[in-house]
XYZ file of C-alpha atoms in Angstrom:
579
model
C -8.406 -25.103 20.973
C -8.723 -23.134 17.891
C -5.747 -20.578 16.808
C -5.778 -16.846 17.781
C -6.856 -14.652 15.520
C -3.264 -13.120 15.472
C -0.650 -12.643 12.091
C 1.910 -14.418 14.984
C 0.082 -17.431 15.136
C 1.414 -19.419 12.938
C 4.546 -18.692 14.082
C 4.851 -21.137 16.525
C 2.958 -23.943 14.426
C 5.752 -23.799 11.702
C 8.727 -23.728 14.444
C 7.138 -26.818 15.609
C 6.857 -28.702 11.842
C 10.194 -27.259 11.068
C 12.169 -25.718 13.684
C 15.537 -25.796 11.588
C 13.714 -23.881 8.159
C 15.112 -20.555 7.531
C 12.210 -17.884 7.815
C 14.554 -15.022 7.371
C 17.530 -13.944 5.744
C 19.287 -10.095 6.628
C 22.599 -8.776 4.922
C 24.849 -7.572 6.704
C 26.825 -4.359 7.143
C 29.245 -6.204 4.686
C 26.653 -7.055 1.664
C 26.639 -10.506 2.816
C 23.410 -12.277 4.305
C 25.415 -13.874 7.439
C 22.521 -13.201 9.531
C 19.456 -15.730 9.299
C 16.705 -16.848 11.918
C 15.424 -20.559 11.715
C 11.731 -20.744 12.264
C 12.290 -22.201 15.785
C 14.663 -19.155 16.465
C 11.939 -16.679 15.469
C 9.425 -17.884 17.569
C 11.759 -18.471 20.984
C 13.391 -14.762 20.358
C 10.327 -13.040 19.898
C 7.842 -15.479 22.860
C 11.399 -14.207 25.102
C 10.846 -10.564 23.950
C 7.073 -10.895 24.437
C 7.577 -11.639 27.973
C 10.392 -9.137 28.625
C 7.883 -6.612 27.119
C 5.068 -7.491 29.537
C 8.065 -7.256 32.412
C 8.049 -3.320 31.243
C 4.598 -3.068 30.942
C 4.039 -3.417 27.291
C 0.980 -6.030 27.322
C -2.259 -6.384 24.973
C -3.473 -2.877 23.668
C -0.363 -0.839 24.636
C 0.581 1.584 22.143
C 3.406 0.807 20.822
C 6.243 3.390 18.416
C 8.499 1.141 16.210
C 10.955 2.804 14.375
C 13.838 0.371 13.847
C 15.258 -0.500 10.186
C 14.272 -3.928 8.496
C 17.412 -5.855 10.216
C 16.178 -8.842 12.406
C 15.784 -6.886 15.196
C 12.547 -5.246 13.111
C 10.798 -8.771 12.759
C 11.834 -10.223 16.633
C 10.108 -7.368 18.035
C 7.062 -6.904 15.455
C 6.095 -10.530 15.741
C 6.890 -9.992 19.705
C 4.220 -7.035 19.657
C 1.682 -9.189 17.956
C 2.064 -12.580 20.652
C 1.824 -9.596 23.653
C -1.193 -8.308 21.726
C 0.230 -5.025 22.105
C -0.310 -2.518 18.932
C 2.619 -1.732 16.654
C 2.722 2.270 15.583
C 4.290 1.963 12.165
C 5.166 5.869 10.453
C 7.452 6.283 7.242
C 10.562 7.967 8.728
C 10.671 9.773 5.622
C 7.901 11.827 6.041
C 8.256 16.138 7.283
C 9.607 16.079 10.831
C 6.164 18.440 11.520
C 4.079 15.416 10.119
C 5.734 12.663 11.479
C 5.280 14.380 14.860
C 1.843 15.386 14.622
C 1.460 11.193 13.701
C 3.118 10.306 16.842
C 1.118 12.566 18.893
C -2.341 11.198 17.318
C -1.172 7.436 18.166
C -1.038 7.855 22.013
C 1.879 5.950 22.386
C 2.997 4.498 25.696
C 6.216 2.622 24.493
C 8.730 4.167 21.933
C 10.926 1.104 20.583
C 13.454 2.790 18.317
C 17.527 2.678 16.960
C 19.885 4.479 19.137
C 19.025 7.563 16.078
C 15.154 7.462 16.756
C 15.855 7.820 20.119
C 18.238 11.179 19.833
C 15.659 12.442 17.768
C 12.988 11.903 20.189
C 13.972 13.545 22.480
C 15.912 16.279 20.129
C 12.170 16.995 18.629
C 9.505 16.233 21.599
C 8.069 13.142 19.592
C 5.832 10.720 21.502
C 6.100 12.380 25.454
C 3.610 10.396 26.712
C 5.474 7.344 26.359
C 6.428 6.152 29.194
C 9.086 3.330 28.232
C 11.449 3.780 25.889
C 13.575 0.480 24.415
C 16.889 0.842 22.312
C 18.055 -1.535 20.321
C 21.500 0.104 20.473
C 24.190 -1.884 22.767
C 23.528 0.777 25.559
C 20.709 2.526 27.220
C 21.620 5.712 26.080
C 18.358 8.407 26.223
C 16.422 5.090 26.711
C 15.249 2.920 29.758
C 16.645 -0.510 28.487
C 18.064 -2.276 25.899
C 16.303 -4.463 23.686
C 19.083 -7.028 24.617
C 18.278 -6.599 28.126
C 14.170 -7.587 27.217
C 15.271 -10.776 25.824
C 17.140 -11.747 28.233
C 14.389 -10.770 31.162
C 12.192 -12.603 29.210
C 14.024 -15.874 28.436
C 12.860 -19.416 29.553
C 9.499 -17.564 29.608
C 7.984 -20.356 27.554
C 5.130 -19.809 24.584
C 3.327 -16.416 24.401
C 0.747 -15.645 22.545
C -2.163 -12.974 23.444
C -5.656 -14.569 22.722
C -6.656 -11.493 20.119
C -9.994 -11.712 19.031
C -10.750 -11.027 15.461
C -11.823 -6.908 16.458
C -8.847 -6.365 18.673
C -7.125 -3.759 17.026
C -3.790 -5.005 15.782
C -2.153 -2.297 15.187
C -2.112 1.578 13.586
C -0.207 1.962 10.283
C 0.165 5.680 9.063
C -0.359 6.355 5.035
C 2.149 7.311 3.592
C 0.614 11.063 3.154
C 1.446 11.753 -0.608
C -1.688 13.966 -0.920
C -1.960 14.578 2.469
C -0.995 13.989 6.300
C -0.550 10.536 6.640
C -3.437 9.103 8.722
C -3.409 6.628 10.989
C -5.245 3.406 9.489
C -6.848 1.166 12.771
C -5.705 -2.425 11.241
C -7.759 -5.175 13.601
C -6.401 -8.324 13.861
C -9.618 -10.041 11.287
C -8.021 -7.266 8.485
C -4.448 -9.046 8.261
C -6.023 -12.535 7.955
C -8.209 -11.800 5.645
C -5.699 -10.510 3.618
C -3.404 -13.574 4.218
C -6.440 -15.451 2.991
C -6.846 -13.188 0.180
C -3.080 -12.979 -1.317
C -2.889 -16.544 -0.754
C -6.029 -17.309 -3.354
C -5.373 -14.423 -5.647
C -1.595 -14.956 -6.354
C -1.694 -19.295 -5.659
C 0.612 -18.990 -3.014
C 1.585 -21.953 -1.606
C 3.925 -22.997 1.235
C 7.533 -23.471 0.342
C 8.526 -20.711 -1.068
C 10.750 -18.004 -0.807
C 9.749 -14.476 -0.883
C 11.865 -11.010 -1.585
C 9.959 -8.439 -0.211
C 11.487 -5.032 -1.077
C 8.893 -3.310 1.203
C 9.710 -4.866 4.556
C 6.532 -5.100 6.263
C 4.731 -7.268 4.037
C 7.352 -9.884 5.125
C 5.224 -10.008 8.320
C 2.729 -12.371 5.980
C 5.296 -14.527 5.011
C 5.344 -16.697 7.548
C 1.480 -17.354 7.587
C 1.984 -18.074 4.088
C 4.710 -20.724 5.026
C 7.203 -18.591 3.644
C 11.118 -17.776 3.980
C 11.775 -13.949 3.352
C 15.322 -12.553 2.050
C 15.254 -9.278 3.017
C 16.761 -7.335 0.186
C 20.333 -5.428 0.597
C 18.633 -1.390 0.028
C 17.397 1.194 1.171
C 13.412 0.190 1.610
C 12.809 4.605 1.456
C 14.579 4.745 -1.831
C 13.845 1.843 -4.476
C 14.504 3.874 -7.290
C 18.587 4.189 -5.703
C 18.377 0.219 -5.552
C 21.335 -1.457 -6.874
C 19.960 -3.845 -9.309
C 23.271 -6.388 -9.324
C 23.130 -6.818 -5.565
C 19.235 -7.689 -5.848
C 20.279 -9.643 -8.357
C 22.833 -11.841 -6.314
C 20.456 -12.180 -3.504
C 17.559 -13.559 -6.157
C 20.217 -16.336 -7.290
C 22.087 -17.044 -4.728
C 18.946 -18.346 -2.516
C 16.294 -19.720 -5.369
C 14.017 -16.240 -5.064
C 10.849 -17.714 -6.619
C 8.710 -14.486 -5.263
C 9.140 -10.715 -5.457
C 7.320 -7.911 -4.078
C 8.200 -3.972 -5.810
C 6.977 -1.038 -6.035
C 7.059 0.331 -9.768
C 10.023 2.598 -9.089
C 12.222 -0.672 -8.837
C 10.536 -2.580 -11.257
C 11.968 -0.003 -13.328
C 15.900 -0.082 -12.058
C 15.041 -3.895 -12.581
C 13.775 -3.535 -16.422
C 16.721 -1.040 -16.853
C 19.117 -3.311 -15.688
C 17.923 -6.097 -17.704
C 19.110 -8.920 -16.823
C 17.035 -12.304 -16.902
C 15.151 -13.465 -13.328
C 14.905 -17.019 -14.616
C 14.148 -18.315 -10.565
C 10.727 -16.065 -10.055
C 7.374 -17.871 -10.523
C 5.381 -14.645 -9.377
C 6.384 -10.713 -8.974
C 4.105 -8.036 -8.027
C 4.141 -4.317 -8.335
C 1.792 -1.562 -6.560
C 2.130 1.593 -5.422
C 1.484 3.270 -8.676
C 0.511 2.291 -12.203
C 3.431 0.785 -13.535
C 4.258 2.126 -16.909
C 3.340 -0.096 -20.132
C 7.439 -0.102 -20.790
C 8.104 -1.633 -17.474
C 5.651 -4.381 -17.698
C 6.558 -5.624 -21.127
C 10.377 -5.141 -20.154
C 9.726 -7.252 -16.938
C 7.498 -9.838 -18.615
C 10.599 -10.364 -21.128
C 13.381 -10.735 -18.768
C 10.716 -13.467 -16.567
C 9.991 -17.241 -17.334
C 7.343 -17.900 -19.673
C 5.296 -19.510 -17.422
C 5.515 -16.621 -14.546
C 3.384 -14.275 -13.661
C 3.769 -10.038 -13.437
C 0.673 -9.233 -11.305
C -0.116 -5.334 -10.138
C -2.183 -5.553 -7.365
C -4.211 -2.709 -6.688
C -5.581 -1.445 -3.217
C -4.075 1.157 -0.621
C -3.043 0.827 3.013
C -6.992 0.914 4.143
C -7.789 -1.975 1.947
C -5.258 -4.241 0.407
C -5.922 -6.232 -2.210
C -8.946 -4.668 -4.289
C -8.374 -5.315 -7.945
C -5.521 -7.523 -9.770
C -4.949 -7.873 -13.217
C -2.209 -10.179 -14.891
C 0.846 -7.926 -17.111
C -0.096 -9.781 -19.990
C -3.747 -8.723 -19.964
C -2.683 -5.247 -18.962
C -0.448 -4.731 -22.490
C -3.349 -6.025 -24.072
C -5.209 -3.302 -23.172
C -2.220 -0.572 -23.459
C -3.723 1.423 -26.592
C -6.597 1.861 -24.527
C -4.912 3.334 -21.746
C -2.790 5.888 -24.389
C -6.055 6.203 -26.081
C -7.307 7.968 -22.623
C -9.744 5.061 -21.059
C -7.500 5.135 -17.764
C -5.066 2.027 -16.645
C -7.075 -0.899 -16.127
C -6.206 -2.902 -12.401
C -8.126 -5.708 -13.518
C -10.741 -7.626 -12.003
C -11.884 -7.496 -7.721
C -10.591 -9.682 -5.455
C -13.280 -12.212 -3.817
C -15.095 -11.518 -1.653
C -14.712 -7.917 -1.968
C -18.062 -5.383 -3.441
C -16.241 -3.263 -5.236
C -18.937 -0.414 -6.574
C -18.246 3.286 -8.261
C -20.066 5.937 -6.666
C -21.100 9.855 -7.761
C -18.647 12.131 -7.422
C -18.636 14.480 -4.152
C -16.150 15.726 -1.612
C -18.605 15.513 1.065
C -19.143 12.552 4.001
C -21.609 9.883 2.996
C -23.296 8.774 5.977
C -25.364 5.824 5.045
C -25.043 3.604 1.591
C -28.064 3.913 -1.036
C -27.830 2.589 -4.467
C -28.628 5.813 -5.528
C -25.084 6.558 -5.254
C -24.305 4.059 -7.582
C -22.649 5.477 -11.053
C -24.141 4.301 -15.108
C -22.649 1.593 -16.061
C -19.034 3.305 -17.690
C -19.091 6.153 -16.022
C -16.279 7.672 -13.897
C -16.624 7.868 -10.348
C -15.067 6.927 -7.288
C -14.320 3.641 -6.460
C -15.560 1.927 -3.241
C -15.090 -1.187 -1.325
C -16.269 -3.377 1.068
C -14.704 -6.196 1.868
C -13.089 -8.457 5.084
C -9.763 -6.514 4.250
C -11.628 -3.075 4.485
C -10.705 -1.334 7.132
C -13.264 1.142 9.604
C -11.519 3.873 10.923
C -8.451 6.299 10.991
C -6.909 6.595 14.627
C -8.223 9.626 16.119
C -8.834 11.222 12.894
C -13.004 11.249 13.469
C -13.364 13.852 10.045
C -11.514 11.811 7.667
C -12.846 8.900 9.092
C -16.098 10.503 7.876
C -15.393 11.428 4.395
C -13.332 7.746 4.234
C -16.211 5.521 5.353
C -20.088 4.776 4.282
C -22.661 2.455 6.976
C -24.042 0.088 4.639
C -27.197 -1.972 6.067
C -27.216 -5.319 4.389
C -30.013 -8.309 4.418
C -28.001 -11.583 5.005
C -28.913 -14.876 3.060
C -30.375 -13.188 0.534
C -29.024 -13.414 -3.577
C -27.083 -10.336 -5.093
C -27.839 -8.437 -7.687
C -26.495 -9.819 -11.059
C -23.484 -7.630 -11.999
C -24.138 -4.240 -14.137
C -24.194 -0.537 -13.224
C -21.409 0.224 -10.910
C -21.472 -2.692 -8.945
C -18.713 -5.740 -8.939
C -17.405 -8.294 -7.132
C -18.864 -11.952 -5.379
C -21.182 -10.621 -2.439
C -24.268 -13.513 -0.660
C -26.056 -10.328 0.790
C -28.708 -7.973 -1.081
C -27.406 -4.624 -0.652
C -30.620 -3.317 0.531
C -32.060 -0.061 2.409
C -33.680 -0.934 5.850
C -37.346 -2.486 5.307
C -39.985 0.347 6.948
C -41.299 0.068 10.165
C -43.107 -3.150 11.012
C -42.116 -4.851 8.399
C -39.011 -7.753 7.996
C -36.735 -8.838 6.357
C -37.583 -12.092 5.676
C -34.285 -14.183 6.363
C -32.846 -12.911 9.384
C -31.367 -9.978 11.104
C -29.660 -6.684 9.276
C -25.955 -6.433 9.678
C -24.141 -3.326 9.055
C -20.508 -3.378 7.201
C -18.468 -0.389 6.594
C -17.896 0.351 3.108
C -14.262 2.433 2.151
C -14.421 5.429 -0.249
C -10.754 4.854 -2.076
C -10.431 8.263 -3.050
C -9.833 6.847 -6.477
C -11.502 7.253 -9.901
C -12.847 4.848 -12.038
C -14.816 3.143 -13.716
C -16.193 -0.674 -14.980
C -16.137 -1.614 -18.374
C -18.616 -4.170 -19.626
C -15.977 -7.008 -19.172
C -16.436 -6.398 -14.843
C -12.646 -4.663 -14.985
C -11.770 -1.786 -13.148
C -9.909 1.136 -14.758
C -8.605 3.863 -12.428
C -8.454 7.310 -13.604
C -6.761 9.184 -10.841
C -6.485 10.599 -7.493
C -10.108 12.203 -6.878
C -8.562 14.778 -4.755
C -6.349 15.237 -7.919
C -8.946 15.751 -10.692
C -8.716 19.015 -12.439
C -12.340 20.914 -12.844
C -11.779 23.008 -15.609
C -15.234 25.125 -17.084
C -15.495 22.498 -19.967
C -15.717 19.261 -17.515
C -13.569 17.885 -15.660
C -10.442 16.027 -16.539
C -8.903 13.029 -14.897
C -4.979 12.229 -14.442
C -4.895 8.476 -15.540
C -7.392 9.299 -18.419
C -4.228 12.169 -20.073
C -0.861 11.617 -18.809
C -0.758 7.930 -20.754
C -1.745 10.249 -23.826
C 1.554 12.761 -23.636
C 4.207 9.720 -21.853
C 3.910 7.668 -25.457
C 6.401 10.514 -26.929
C 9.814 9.096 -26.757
C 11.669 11.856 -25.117
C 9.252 12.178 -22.143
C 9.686 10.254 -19.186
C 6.485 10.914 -17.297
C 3.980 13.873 -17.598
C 1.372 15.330 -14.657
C -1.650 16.983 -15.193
C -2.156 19.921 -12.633
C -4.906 22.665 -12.200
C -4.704 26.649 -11.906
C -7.431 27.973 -10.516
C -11.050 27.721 -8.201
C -12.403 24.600 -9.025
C -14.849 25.035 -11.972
C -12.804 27.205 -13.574
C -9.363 25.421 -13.367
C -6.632 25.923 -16.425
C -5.490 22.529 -17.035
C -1.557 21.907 -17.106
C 0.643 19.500 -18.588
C 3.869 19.520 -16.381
C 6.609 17.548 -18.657
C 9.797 15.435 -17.057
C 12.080 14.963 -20.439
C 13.977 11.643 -20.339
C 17.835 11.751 -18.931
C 20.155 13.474 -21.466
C 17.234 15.380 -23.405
C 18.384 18.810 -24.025
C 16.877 22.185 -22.732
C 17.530 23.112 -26.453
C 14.855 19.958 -27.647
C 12.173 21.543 -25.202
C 10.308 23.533 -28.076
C 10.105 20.817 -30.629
C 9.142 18.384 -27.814
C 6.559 20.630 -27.119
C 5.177 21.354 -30.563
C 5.155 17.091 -30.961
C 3.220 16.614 -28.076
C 0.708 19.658 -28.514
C 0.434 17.056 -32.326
C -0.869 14.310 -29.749
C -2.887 16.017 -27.716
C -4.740 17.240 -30.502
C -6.189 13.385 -31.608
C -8.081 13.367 -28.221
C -11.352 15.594 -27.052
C -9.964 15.449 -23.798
C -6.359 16.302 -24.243
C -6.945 19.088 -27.142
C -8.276 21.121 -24.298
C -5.051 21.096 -22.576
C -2.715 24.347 -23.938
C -0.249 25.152 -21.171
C 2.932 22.733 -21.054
C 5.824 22.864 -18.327
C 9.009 21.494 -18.616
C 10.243 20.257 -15.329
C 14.048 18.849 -14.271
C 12.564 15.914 -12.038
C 8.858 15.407 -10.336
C 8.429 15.025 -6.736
C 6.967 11.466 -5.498
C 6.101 9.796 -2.658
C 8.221 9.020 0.032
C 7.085 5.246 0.337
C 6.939 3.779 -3.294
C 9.057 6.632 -4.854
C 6.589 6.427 -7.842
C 3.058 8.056 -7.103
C 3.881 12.027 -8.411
C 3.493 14.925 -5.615
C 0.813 16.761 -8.239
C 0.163 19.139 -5.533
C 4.053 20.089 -5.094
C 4.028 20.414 -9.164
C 0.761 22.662 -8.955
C 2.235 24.732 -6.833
C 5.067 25.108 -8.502
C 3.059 25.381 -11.966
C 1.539 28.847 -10.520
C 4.239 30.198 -10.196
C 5.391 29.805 -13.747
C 2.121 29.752 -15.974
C 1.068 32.759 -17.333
C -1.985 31.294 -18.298
């Protein structure tokens, strides 16, 4: 019988080959990693959870809240979600209390699995009332029907569990994390994590063995379908940039690390630190661009023969691109010259293509769409990792998502234009009426509108320029933030710089908001200024820009802590231009 199309899956094939492996390391309260899980442990726990969670009610397709921190109680009852076939609601608990409630409302939950914390505040702030069990992992049922102690133990001597998901089951709903927006609930079907277990797995030579350090805690749901042991870092997963870089550091040597997963922010307390990694074979960064600095930094304080990789995708399509960190400093005076940050070449099997600019839904794909060959547009995707739909969000899920109609069998177009990427289809309009196609029946695919800008250079790399929703349209053209912030950050007293707009679009004043590296002077402000107003002036692009900003520390995302809140800073740039 062939396996479920379920991330779980493979659980209980590794607890049978090696029962007595370690999938998981947690620290403790102390620092220390006392707490482990054998592979055989993981799958028992979570097939006795799985059937205590059925005993409540929580089977295949039940809605599902989990807000419970990355200790092993996080993992038992995620890969206890996935055998019940039951759908996991995963929201950054960092996000506005108004947001994160409006996300809980839009999921339909009928469980709320939470610490004894998310429970107060559920019912302190009326999130999720139509669930209708609620699970603590506290030691008591306090504001909560039962403990999660209590489920295990209902559920023990239950034997194996594991739903029979099909490949378009929905798997579960994973909210954005809403940097330029609301975070939006992305439908993840069951087909979308294997084909990116498939995907990581080829792009980054994974192999089984291993053992992984994933500072973001849900992508240690793919170790073990990768055959992987995770140790779950000692931090705070909401605040990289606050990591303590000696107690990553312990954890790395202490248990042969060969793997590590950051976003950019902790790459950089990493480089800081400095301090050699001689253990890791592979470490990627995403999230953001990571800063030239970082990469070299990183690549220096690696093994010679290991590899700094920057994947780049978003939660609605993970991976796209990938390019290598030595590759990328190649092509750094480029990226200060204004060309964007190149994220390397797409991921097979994904069609990655750049479209026209517009903020308006795209119904059905044409390849009139399709961008001249170096032009900036916006990027799109379609691929088995593309997702369809945002959960009960039917208007973004219209600006998000093009119907493509695609001939099967048939040889694709040879590279050029806006179009990259390994595809067997002809991306083809429907034939007219009475007439075939000539080697078998149209399929339809969904094709995802990134929301990013870029552009292909005659090598088949992608460079991304920016945040569409971020682009500033001044009366002279528009300008792009990956194409002039790299221009102002080479200065050596500036730590990062943002590009905002004043204005109705068309008629925007471009702004250059400035974060001065720690211990620069307010008195060094004017000469900075004058310097960088000296670089500015090399580019066509940047000369336009004539209003700079000085500001104490940027907002960023809640997730990575490295993508910039530009529309906090634009704000706040109106309110002190005079332009």
């Amino acid at each position: 019988m062939n396996e479920a199309c379920n991330i779980a899956a493979a659980l209980p094939r590794l607890a049978a080959e090696a029962p007595d492996r370690i999938a998981m390391r947690c620290p403790g309260r102390d620092g220390g990693y006392g707490v482990s899980l054998t592979y055989g442990e993981l799958d028992a726990r979570s097939n006795a959870i799985a059937a205590g969670l059925a005993r409540r009610g929580i089977v295949r397709g039940t809605h599902t809240v989990l807000m419970v921190r990355p200790t092993p109680e996080f993992f038992l009852l995620m890969f206890a979600l996935f055998k019940a076939g039951a759908v996991p609601v995963l929201v950054d608990p960092g996000i506005d209390r108004r947001a994160l409630k409006q996300c809980l409302d839009e999921a339909q939950p009928e469980a709320f699995i939470g610490i004894p914390l998310a429970q107060f505040a559920r019912v302190l702030l009326g999130w999720a009332k139509a669930a209708r069990v609620h699970i603590t992992t506290g030691a008591r049922a306090i504001l909560a029907d039962v403990t999660l102690a209590q489920v295990e133990r209902d559920g023990a001597g239950a034997g194996p569990q594991l739903s029979r998901t099909q490949p378009d089951d929905v798997a579960a709903i994973l909210f954005t994390s809403g940097s330029t927006g609301v975070p939006k609930g992305v439908v993840y079907r069951h087909r979308h994590f294997r084909a990116q277990i498939d995907m990581l797995r080829e792009a980054f030579g994974i192999e089984a063995g291993g053992v992984d350090f994933p500072t973001f805690p849900p992508f240690a749901l793919f170790d073990p379908a990768l055959g992987l042991s995770s140790i779950i870092p000692d931090m705070d997963p909401t605040r990289p940039a606050n990591a303590d870089p000696r107690r990553l550091h312990a954890a790395i040597a202490r248990f042969g690390v060969d793997q590590l997963f950051g976003s950019p922010a902790l790459m950089r307390v990493l480089a800081d630190h400095g301090e050699p990694l001689p253990t890791l074979k592979r470490v990627t960064s995403a999230g953001a661009p990571v800063p030239p600095e970082v990469v070299a930094k990183m690549l220096s304080l690696l093994p010679e023969d290991a590899g700094f990789w920057t994947p780049y995708g978003a939660t609605e399509c993970l991976p796209v691109a990938v390019i290598e960190g030595r590759e990328l400093l190649r092509l750094r005076e480029r990226t200060e010259q204004g060309a964007g940050t190149c994220v390397g070449r797409p991921v097979a099997p994904n069609v990655v293509r750049v479209i026209r600019i517009t903020d308006d839904a795209i119904e059905q794909w044409s390849d009139g769409l399709l961008v001249a060959p170096g032009e900036v547009g916006e990027i799109t995707v379609a691929g088995p990792s593309a997702t369809d739909s945002y959960f009960n969000r039917e208007a973004q899920t219209r600006l998000a998502k093009i119907r493509e109609v695609v001939a099967p069998t048939q040889p694709s177009p040879a590279g050029g234009g806006g179009l990259s990427g390994p595809d067997r289809r002809d991306v083809r309009p429907p034939p007219p009426a009475g007439e075939g196609w000539g080697g078998g029946q149209p399929e339809a695919r969904i094709v995802h509108r990134m929301g990013d800008l870029g552009w292909f250079d005659a090598e088949g790399r992608l460079w991304f320029c920016g945040r569409k929703s971020q682009r500033v349209e001044t009366a002279d053209g528009p300008l792009y933030t990956e194409q002039v912030e790299p221009v102002f950050n080479t200065h050596p007293d500036v730590r990062r710089t943002a590009l905002v707009g004043i204005g109705a679009r068309g008629a925007q004043v471009p702004v250059l908001c400035i974060e001065p590296r720690a211990g620069i002077a307010r008195g060094a402000h004017a000469r900075i200024d004058t310097e960088l107003r000296a670089i500015g002036a090399r580019f066509p692009h940047t000369a336009r820009i004539d209003t700079f900003l000085f500001h104490s520390g940027f907002p960023v995302d809640i997730r990575h802590n490295a993508k910039i809140g530009r529309e906090k800073l634009a704000r706040w740039a109106a309110t002190r231009s005079h332009a």
